[in-house]
Amino acid sequence: MQSILSITDLNKTFAGGFKALQDINLEIHPGEIFALLGPNGAGKTTLINIICGITNLTSGSVSVGGHHIVNEYRQARSLIGLVPQELTTDAFETVWDTVNFSRGLFGKPNNPPYLKELLQDLSLSDKTHNKLMTLSGGMKRRVMIAKALAHEPRLLFLDEPTAGVDVELRKGMWEQVRELRESGVTIVLTTHYIDEAEEMADRIGIINHGKIILIENKFDLMKKLGTKHVALDLKEPLVNFPESLATYNLKMNGSQLIYTYDSQKEDNGISELFEKLIHAGIQVKDLHTKESSLEEIFVELVRKR
Amino acid sequence: MKMRAVKTIYLFEMARTWRTIWQSVASPVISTSLYFVVFGSAIGSRITEIDGISYGSFIVPGLIMLSVLTQSISNASFGIYFPKFTGTIYEVLSAPISYVEIVLGYVGAAASKSFILGVLILATAGLFVPLEIQHPFMMVMFLLLTSVTFSLFGFLIGIWADGFEKLQIIPLLIVTPLTFLGGSFYSIKMLPPLWQKISMVNPVVYLISGFRWSFYGQADVGVDISLAMIAVILITCMLTVRWIFNTGYQLKN
Ligand SMILES: Nc1ncnc2c1ncn2[C@@H]1O[C@H](COP(=O)(O)OP(=O)(O)O)[C@@H](O)[C@H]1O
Ligand SMILES: [Mg+2]
């Protein structure tokens, strides 16, 4: 399968000498949702701006749909839609004018039915002839998405689509992104919310200080790096800790015993633990397991580097 | 060449003018009328004729140039500075269009506005004084070339500026003095010899002289030199624009 976006040895050094991106290599597969996860200042926006032609790269090469972004910028950029991080709109324009502007700018012939449907899909139909300054933040964000999709791109960048958006709207945004993917658009989104990446992405790339630390299928990432916890609710609190359980590194929390293990290991020791519990005459009332969240994985990773 | 993209930018920029149509039309018409009242009547009663042309008529080409020059610069510089300032420029930069297309859209719109403005002022002037246009084709050429050249110059200022002060400083400190000293209200020949020589380094002198020649057949310098001067400024601006887009200066970090 040919990548829709291919980045090779990309570097960006700003005029002041600041290295914003170092040796970036990344392949995005058609049809996936890829989340670029990293703290503020990691270089996410810089990376997107380079791909879209807003910022010049220092070295390396990038191609979109097989087209080099510098030598074949026309073909490459035609495939890309961008929803930037900042809400920047022309206050006095109407929604209808601004989406038509976007389409025209990309050289596409007028297509009112397509744009009408697009606005409808983004729940903007009743705002079609409103000026942008009269819209709420959430609506403006959707207008920006409509602008980005106005020229029917194959690859959509969403730079922090839910930054500063309340919980309810975030859920709505996630739903919309999934629907977009259904329609065949490949999506690259950036976020510093781990739950967002966890919720939406097929694959996750983690970026910090301008370097991609790791790229992994979401489930593999969770499995590979995830430690699991089993919490055992005991019938009665333990009075004294049996010698036989010493090697398990158990934590006692009231009448709850917590066992932490590595889920990627074949032999996780759970069945042995149960045998020993029975042996020691300890009765278990209930049990739950919990996987570590990306948040924990991320903190772990960033600390390691 | 993607003409649809050029047209999109052009129409967007023109639409900005329609929204402020009264400002765009009324202000040049009013200020031109004021110039006639002040200069034409007050000074014109003392200076009756220059080169055999009544003073009121004499100043018309200079007045048009004055407005076309300053409006070209301010329209074009604002046109590109504003999206840079608000951030909406991202869309233009990420579109599959070449810098030539971007420039054609923005500068084309600014130049069109200036050209229309020039015609408006000419019509207003016609209400006050008798006009004579000996070389109408050259008159249109001068007006067109000046509109395009200084819109391009304004575009450069808009890209270079990273704050509102910078946007104002070149028009205020360089362009306005040069236009006022460029022979709008007098003939260079009326100056003492030393000042005549100094005036020759002022490019605006050549523009006004050539433009006035297209009206009355009278010029301070040869028409060919005037045309050459505009060509030099135009080409310099074009090369600078190319350099900016090729290096990304002030646009792409
Ligand atoms: N034009 C610029 N000049 C110099 N440094 C910049 C510029 N733009 C961004 N940076 C720096 O590059 C780093 C990455 O920024 P950015 O890509 O915006 O991060 P993110 O989007 O991940 O929050 C930051 O340290 C930022 O200060
Ligand atoms: Mg960012």
XYZ file of C-alpha atoms and ligand atoms in Angstrom:
586
model
C 0.000 0.000 0.000
C 1.469 3.342 -1.060
C 1.646 5.985 1.635
C -0.491 9.068 1.156
C 2.095 11.072 3.056
C 5.745 10.224 3.176
C 8.306 12.180 5.191
C 11.997 11.383 4.972
C 14.764 12.803 7.188
C 12.980 16.088 7.656
C 14.704 18.868 9.578
C 13.614 22.385 10.372
C 15.863 25.019 11.854
C 14.320 28.443 12.383
C 16.153 31.638 11.496
C 17.351 32.095 15.076
C 19.025 28.676 14.952
C 16.313 26.880 16.910
C 15.918 23.268 15.804
C 12.172 22.767 15.748
C 12.214 19.393 13.966
C 14.970 16.802 13.803
C 15.212 13.740 11.562
C 11.498 13.203 11.155
C 10.495 10.052 9.296
C 6.830 9.261 8.937
C 4.520 7.327 6.607
C 0.766 7.853 6.676
C -1.426 5.117 5.199
C -4.479 5.951 3.106
C -7.705 5.880 5.071
C -6.263 5.926 8.567
C -6.624 8.358 11.419
C -3.195 9.224 12.700
C -2.725 11.180 15.901
C 0.414 13.177 16.474
C 0.634 13.480 20.184
C 2.970 15.777 22.039
C 3.160 18.583 24.569
C 2.991 22.249 23.607
C 6.019 23.385 21.656
C 6.899 19.854 20.506
C 6.836 20.867 16.831
C 3.430 19.551 15.725
C 2.261 22.755 14.062
C 5.654 23.313 12.454
C 5.493 19.851 10.896
C 2.014 20.422 9.499
C 2.927 23.882 8.208
C 5.861 22.435 6.305
C 3.751 19.751 4.674
C 1.139 22.323 3.660
C 3.620 24.824 2.200
C 3.211 27.501 4.866
C 6.726 27.087 6.247
C 9.859 26.232 4.270
C 11.742 23.108 5.276
C 15.461 23.121 6.011
C 16.353 19.647 4.740
C 14.738 16.330 3.941
C 11.863 15.517 1.666
C 8.108 15.246 1.896
C 5.667 13.872 -0.642
C 1.908 13.724 -0.673
C 0.190 11.126 -2.843
C 3.589 10.524 -4.448
C 4.088 14.196 -5.318
C 7.065 16.072 -3.909
C 5.794 19.074 -1.946
C 8.332 21.484 -3.440
C 8.864 20.297 -7.000
C 5.258 19.249 -7.550
C 3.548 21.560 -5.128
C 0.465 21.992 -7.259
C -0.407 18.293 -7.322
C 0.663 17.777 -3.707
C -1.287 20.690 -2.239
C -4.437 19.888 -4.232
C -4.694 16.726 -2.144
C -4.396 18.491 1.205
C -6.944 20.201 3.414
C -5.808 22.082 6.493
C -7.663 23.182 9.589
C -5.117 25.312 11.438
C -4.766 25.551 15.179
C -5.798 29.191 15.411
C -9.322 30.240 14.515
C -8.531 32.734 11.801
C -11.449 33.938 9.747
C -12.439 37.043 7.868
C -14.980 38.550 10.244
C -17.027 40.288 7.569
C -17.328 37.356 5.196
C -20.365 35.095 5.156
C -20.031 31.336 5.606
C -21.113 30.777 2.015
C -18.617 33.272 0.584
C -15.743 31.932 2.603
C -16.226 28.280 1.573
C -16.562 29.355 -2.049
C -13.386 31.383 -1.692
C -11.543 28.325 -0.399
C -12.742 26.196 -3.281
C -11.856 28.827 -5.871
C -8.427 29.358 -4.363
C -7.674 25.700 -5.009
C -8.741 26.183 -8.609
C -11.808 23.961 -8.415
C -14.885 24.862 -10.493
C -17.959 26.063 -8.596
C -20.083 23.308 -7.105
C -22.879 24.730 -4.968
C -24.606 21.364 -4.341
C -21.391 19.888 -2.935
C -20.781 22.894 -0.685
C -24.393 22.906 0.500
C -24.128 19.272 1.465
C -20.817 19.915 3.187
C -22.345 22.688 5.291
C -25.269 20.451 6.091
C -22.978 17.632 7.231
C -21.247 20.085 9.539
C -24.592 21.393 10.881
C -23.978 24.825 9.408
C -26.902 24.998 6.991
C -28.839 27.557 8.983
C -25.734 29.771 9.224
C -24.974 29.759 5.501
C -25.551 33.474 5.044
C -24.365 34.650 8.442
C -21.221 36.696 8.802
C -18.405 34.798 10.459
C -18.108 37.268 13.321
C -21.623 36.341 14.457
C -20.693 32.680 14.977
C -19.610 30.948 18.174
C -16.158 29.410 18.550
C -17.434 25.901 17.912
C -19.223 26.994 14.753
C -16.171 28.864 13.521
C -14.140 25.703 13.957
C -16.666 23.842 11.822
C -16.498 26.590 9.203
C -12.737 26.113 9.125
C -13.303 22.392 8.548
C -15.758 23.206 5.768
C -13.162 25.525 4.199
C -10.546 22.787 4.403
C -12.885 20.282 2.743
C -14.250 22.710 0.147
C -11.814 21.512 -2.515
C -12.385 17.812 -1.785
C -8.958 16.892 -0.372
C -7.740 13.323 0.206
C -5.668 14.149 3.267
C -6.946 16.340 6.054
C -4.845 17.926 8.782
C -6.586 18.908 11.978
C -4.223 20.887 14.159
C -5.498 20.628 17.731
C -9.129 20.388 16.664
C -10.502 20.385 20.180
C -8.180 22.789 21.980
C -10.331 25.056 24.098
C -13.517 23.220 23.145
C -15.879 22.049 25.875
C -16.524 18.367 26.582
C -19.813 18.151 24.739
C -18.423 19.756 21.588
C -15.314 17.607 21.745
C -17.455 14.469 21.573
C -19.298 15.953 18.600
C -15.994 16.759 16.911
C -14.752 13.207 17.388
C -17.931 11.910 15.816
C -17.475 14.219 12.834
C -13.889 13.131 12.344
C -14.974 9.489 12.285
C -17.621 10.300 9.696
C -15.011 12.040 7.582
C -12.855 8.977 7.639
C -15.866 6.910 6.573
C -16.077 9.153 3.526
C -12.557 8.093 2.586
C -10.464 11.023 3.801
C -7.183 10.243 5.538
C -6.837 12.223 8.733
C -3.802 13.465 10.597
C -4.669 15.220 13.808
C -2.484 16.724 16.468
C -3.394 16.901 20.081
C -1.910 17.183 23.473
C -4.901 15.399 24.976
C -4.007 11.773 25.372
C -7.614 10.619 25.678
C -8.278 12.181 22.311
C -5.550 10.173 20.613
C -6.681 7.092 22.489
C -10.286 7.654 21.492
C -9.803 8.423 17.818
C -6.574 7.212 16.306
C -5.637 4.027 14.523
C -1.976 4.846 14.976
C -0.222 7.247 17.246
C 3.039 9.120 16.848
C 4.586 10.698 19.889
C 6.645 13.821 19.347
C 8.700 15.706 21.887
C 11.355 18.402 21.460
C 11.113 18.132 17.676
C 11.766 14.400 17.550
C 9.346 11.574 16.932
C 9.927 9.243 19.844
C 7.732 6.456 18.619
C 5.083 5.509 16.082
C 2.840 2.634 16.943
C -0.521 1.087 16.261
C -2.660 2.296 19.144
C -3.490 -1.153 20.496
C 0.078 -2.383 20.113
C 1.261 0.705 21.898
C -1.080 0.084 24.764
C -0.242 -3.597 24.865
C 3.466 -3.125 24.514
C 3.886 -0.436 27.026
C 0.796 -1.038 29.062
C 1.135 -2.384 32.531
C -2.049 -3.844 33.901
C -3.330 -3.796 37.414
C -5.565 -6.361 39.073
C -7.348 -5.185 42.144
C -8.602 -7.942 44.438
C -11.283 -7.080 46.957
C -10.804 -9.361 49.946
C -13.510 -10.640 52.241
C -11.521 -9.566 55.246
C -8.519 -7.267 55.565
C -5.236 -9.134 55.953
C -3.919 -9.170 59.465
C -0.487 -10.398 58.545
C 1.029 -10.707 55.165
C 1.767 -14.329 54.175
C 5.445 -15.085 53.472
C 4.514 -16.894 50.252
C 3.244 -13.652 48.621
C 6.354 -11.582 49.291
C 7.738 -11.929 45.733
C 4.650 -10.437 44.088
C 5.220 -6.847 45.065
C 1.630 -6.494 46.178
C 0.179 -3.263 47.401
C -2.289 -3.230 50.236
C -5.067 -0.712 50.142
C -7.562 -1.283 52.948
C -9.113 -4.626 52.134
C -7.885 -4.379 48.553
C -4.794 -6.087 47.200
C -3.295 -4.596 44.041
C -1.137 -6.642 41.741
C 0.718 -4.859 38.937
C 2.057 -6.897 36.033
C 3.386 -6.515 32.549
C 0.671 -7.481 30.095
C 3.126 -8.245 27.280
C 4.775 -11.110 29.200
C 3.611 -14.615 28.430
C 3.833 -15.616 32.057
C 2.209 -12.891 34.051
C 2.003 -14.907 37.239
C -1.699 -14.419 37.790
C -2.694 -18.088 38.073
C 0.163 -18.743 40.513
C -0.911 -15.798 42.587
C -4.436 -17.167 42.855
C -3.151 -20.606 43.878
C -1.078 -19.062 46.620
C -3.970 -16.919 47.814
C -6.151 -20.007 48.137
C -3.303 -21.828 49.845
C -2.966 -19.042 52.374
C -6.709 -19.175 52.985
C -7.343 -15.669 51.682
C -10.804 -15.271 50.165
C -11.434 -12.948 47.232
C -14.803 -11.225 47.017
C -14.359 -9.416 43.694
C -11.712 -8.380 41.195
C -11.141 -5.720 38.520
C -8.402 -5.037 36.001
C -7.273 -1.720 34.684
C -4.978 -0.892 31.746
C -2.620 2.022 32.029
C -3.821 4.986 30.025
C -1.825 6.687 27.333
C -1.279 9.434 29.847
C 0.761 7.072 31.981
C 2.520 5.643 28.949
C 3.357 9.113 27.744
C 4.705 10.293 31.061
C 6.790 7.146 31.186
C 8.175 7.673 27.678
C 8.990 11.312 28.068
C 10.712 10.627 31.347
C 12.877 7.951 29.749
C 14.327 10.277 27.116
C -1.653 29.185 -14.659
C -4.773 28.723 -12.559
C -6.934 31.629 -13.621
C -9.737 30.542 -11.320
C -7.510 31.017 -8.288
C -6.344 34.426 -9.539
C -9.941 35.446 -10.119
C -10.911 34.244 -6.638
C -8.286 36.406 -4.953
C -9.043 39.330 -7.265
C -12.775 39.258 -6.593
C -12.228 38.825 -2.858
C -10.053 41.925 -2.800
C -12.496 43.893 -4.937
C -15.347 42.855 -2.643
C -13.450 44.409 0.237
C -13.690 47.703 -1.654
C -17.416 47.410 -2.276
C -17.973 47.042 1.448
C -16.360 50.432 1.958
C -17.503 51.906 -1.324
C -18.343 55.321 0.080
C -14.989 55.655 1.689
C -13.306 54.490 -1.500
C -15.178 56.856 -3.807
C -16.163 59.801 -1.679
C -12.802 60.476 -0.095
C -10.814 60.974 -3.327
C -13.628 63.017 -4.863
C -13.872 65.256 -1.818
C -10.131 65.710 -1.421
C -9.698 66.498 -5.112
C -12.419 69.118 -4.884
C -10.643 70.596 -1.868
C -7.368 70.788 -3.783
C -9.109 72.774 -6.486
C -10.654 75.127 -4.001
C -7.380 75.691 -2.151
C -4.731 75.455 -4.864
C -6.761 76.246 -7.933
C -8.544 79.287 -6.552
C -6.179 80.676 -3.937
C -2.872 80.087 -5.688
C -4.310 80.063 -9.180
C -5.303 83.711 -8.781
C -1.600 84.567 -8.434
C -0.053 82.041 -10.805
C -2.261 82.338 -13.789
C -0.443 80.203 -16.319
C 2.385 77.681 -16.495
C 3.719 76.777 -19.945
C 0.655 78.427 -21.406
C -1.754 76.244 -19.437
C -4.093 77.688 -16.814
C -2.894 76.787 -13.316
C -6.062 74.864 -12.483
C -5.665 72.644 -15.516
C -1.924 72.351 -15.003
C -2.260 70.661 -11.626
C -4.800 68.016 -12.739
C -2.294 65.348 -13.914
C -0.203 65.866 -10.782
C -3.235 65.551 -8.524
C -4.274 62.321 -10.196
C -0.757 60.909 -9.848
C -0.623 61.972 -6.218
C -3.759 60.010 -5.356
C -3.028 57.039 -7.598
C 0.436 56.660 -6.121
C -0.559 56.877 -2.481
C -3.731 54.814 -2.916
C -1.925 52.091 -4.861
C 0.589 51.748 -2.097
C -1.864 51.849 0.761
C -4.395 49.509 -0.884
C -1.891 46.912 -1.930
C 0.138 46.996 1.270
C -2.963 46.665 3.407
C -4.391 43.959 1.142
C -1.525 41.580 1.880
C -0.597 42.822 5.337
C -4.080 42.249 6.756
C -4.272 38.483 6.082
C -0.735 38.207 7.448
C -1.864 40.030 10.560
C -5.054 37.999 11.097
C -3.470 34.713 10.017
C -5.853 34.011 7.136
C -2.846 34.072 4.795
C -2.330 30.389 5.662
C -4.951 29.502 3.113
C -3.304 31.391 0.264
C 0.112 29.954 1.111
C -1.206 26.385 1.263
C -3.158 26.631 -1.985
C -1.788 24.923 -5.115
C -0.941 28.227 -6.760
C 2.305 29.903 -7.764
C 3.498 33.222 -6.393
C 2.795 34.793 -9.774
C -0.856 33.905 -9.347
C -0.927 35.298 -5.819
C 0.648 38.552 -6.989
C -1.674 38.816 -10.006
C -4.693 38.482 -7.717
C -3.650 40.942 -5.034
C -1.772 43.474 -7.126
C -4.276 43.228 -9.954
C -7.079 44.188 -7.574
C -5.135 47.060 -5.998
C -4.133 48.373 -9.416
C -7.711 48.166 -10.696
C -8.898 50.224 -7.767
C -6.220 52.843 -8.373
C -7.035 53.021 -12.038
C -10.720 53.538 -11.319
C -9.765 56.126 -8.732
C -7.632 57.988 -11.291
C -10.540 58.080 -13.713
C -12.857 59.329 -10.952
C -10.512 62.146 -10.065
C -10.149 63.065 -13.700
C -13.925 63.256 -14.010
C -14.166 65.349 -10.833
C -11.462 67.706 -12.110
C -13.408 68.077 -15.335
C -16.166 69.720 -13.306
C -13.820 72.470 -12.140
C -11.479 73.205 -15.025
C -11.307 72.710 -18.785
C -9.325 69.576 -19.675
C -7.496 68.629 -22.805
C -6.036 65.188 -23.465
C -3.695 65.284 -26.449
C -2.469 61.705 -26.186
C -5.302 59.651 -24.701
C -3.651 56.299 -25.361
C -0.460 57.353 -23.582
C -2.524 58.876 -20.790
C -4.177 55.510 -20.165
C -0.813 53.751 -20.434
C 0.784 56.042 -17.861
C -2.147 55.639 -15.509
C -2.129 51.874 -15.898
C 1.626 51.483 -15.507
C 1.714 53.723 -12.469
C -1.187 51.851 -10.850
C 0.454 48.489 -11.416
C 3.959 49.578 -10.458
C 3.018 51.226 -7.194
C 0.537 48.525 -6.257
C 3.408 46.102 -6.617
C 5.567 48.391 -4.501
C 2.800 48.530 -1.872
C 2.537 44.739 -1.954
C 6.246 44.577 -1.105
C 5.772 46.966 1.798
C 2.882 44.847 3.054
C 5.036 41.721 3.041
C 8.011 43.446 4.610
C 5.968 45.115 7.376
C 5.604 43.213 10.626
C 3.637 45.928 12.390
C 1.275 48.766 11.597
C 4.019 51.379 12.073
C 6.171 49.793 9.382
C 3.161 49.731 7.113
C 2.840 53.500 7.430
C 6.445 54.575 7.592
C 7.533 54.307 3.961
C 4.432 56.018 2.529
C 4.686 58.712 5.201
C 8.403 59.426 5.199
C 9.346 58.715 1.609
C 6.452 58.520 -0.799
C 4.421 61.532 0.308
C 7.388 63.947 0.334
C 8.548 62.669 -3.044
C 5.115 63.157 -4.559
C 4.738 66.653 -3.157
C 8.199 67.567 -4.409
C 7.569 65.775 -7.691
C 6.072 68.724 -9.530
C 2.384 68.140 -8.919
C 1.776 71.798 -8.220
C 4.555 73.449 -10.176
C 6.837 72.952 -13.130
C 10.350 71.820 -12.301
C 11.543 74.564 -14.650
C 10.291 77.133 -12.138
C 12.883 75.986 -9.575
C 16.386 77.424 -9.176
C 18.968 75.436 -11.227
C 20.374 73.571 -8.206
C 16.943 72.339 -7.144
C 16.179 71.383 -10.692
C 19.200 69.082 -10.586
C 18.240 67.651 -7.201
C 14.693 67.015 -8.411
C 16.050 64.746 -11.123
C 16.788 62.019 -8.564
C 13.119 61.975 -7.596
C 11.425 59.262 -9.665
C 8.010 60.833 -9.165
C 9.125 63.842 -11.242
C 9.378 61.562 -14.278
C 5.948 60.061 -13.692
C 4.185 63.369 -13.339
C 6.055 64.930 -16.203
C 5.192 62.085 -18.569
C 1.595 62.010 -17.438
C 1.231 65.773 -17.881
C 2.717 65.475 -21.344
C -0.077 63.071 -22.314
C -2.531 65.846 -21.420
C -0.932 69.045 -22.672
C 2.058 67.974 -24.733
C 4.365 69.778 -22.269
C 6.989 67.893 -20.245
C 9.835 68.643 -17.852
C 11.755 65.606 -19.111
C 11.482 63.490 -22.235
C 8.540 61.092 -22.425
C 10.826 58.200 -23.268
C 12.812 58.864 -20.102
C 9.588 58.926 -18.107
C 8.523 55.579 -19.514
C 11.961 54.132 -18.900
C 11.784 55.299 -15.297
C 8.472 53.519 -14.682
C 9.853 50.414 -16.356
C 12.902 50.442 -14.089
C 10.791 50.731 -10.926
C 8.381 48.073 -12.157
C 11.119 45.602 -12.982
C 12.896 46.241 -9.686
C 9.675 45.513 -7.806
C 9.041 42.377 -9.856
C 12.504 41.026 -9.146
C 12.103 41.764 -5.447
C 8.761 39.937 -5.328
C 10.350 36.948 -7.014
C 13.190 36.960 -4.543
C 10.747 37.136 -1.601
C 8.710 34.165 -2.750
C 11.756 32.124 -3.660
C 13.374 32.609 -0.268
C 10.181 32.731 1.766
C 11.311 35.987 3.357
C 8.742 37.292 5.908
C 6.177 34.840 4.542
C 7.314 31.304 5.218
C 9.690 31.793 8.161
N 8.614 31.311 13.413
C 9.278 30.731 14.422
N 10.529 31.132 14.742
C 11.212 30.543 15.735
N 10.745 29.535 16.504
C 9.500 29.095 16.242
C 8.703 29.659 15.199
N 7.515 29.008 15.165
C 7.561 28.094 16.158
N 8.746 28.132 16.798
C 9.176 27.267 17.919
O 9.167 25.934 17.465
C 8.725 25.077 18.505
C 7.596 24.221 18.024
O 6.442 25.011 17.847
P 5.077 24.397 17.343
O 5.336 23.628 16.107
O 4.097 25.494 17.264
O 4.699 23.412 18.540
P 3.337 22.652 18.856
O 2.416 22.882 17.704
O 3.728 21.224 19.016
O 2.809 23.220 20.122
C 8.350 25.968 19.688
O 9.410 25.949 20.608
C 8.194 27.321 19.057
O 8.530 28.321 19.981
Mg 0.598 23.702 17.679
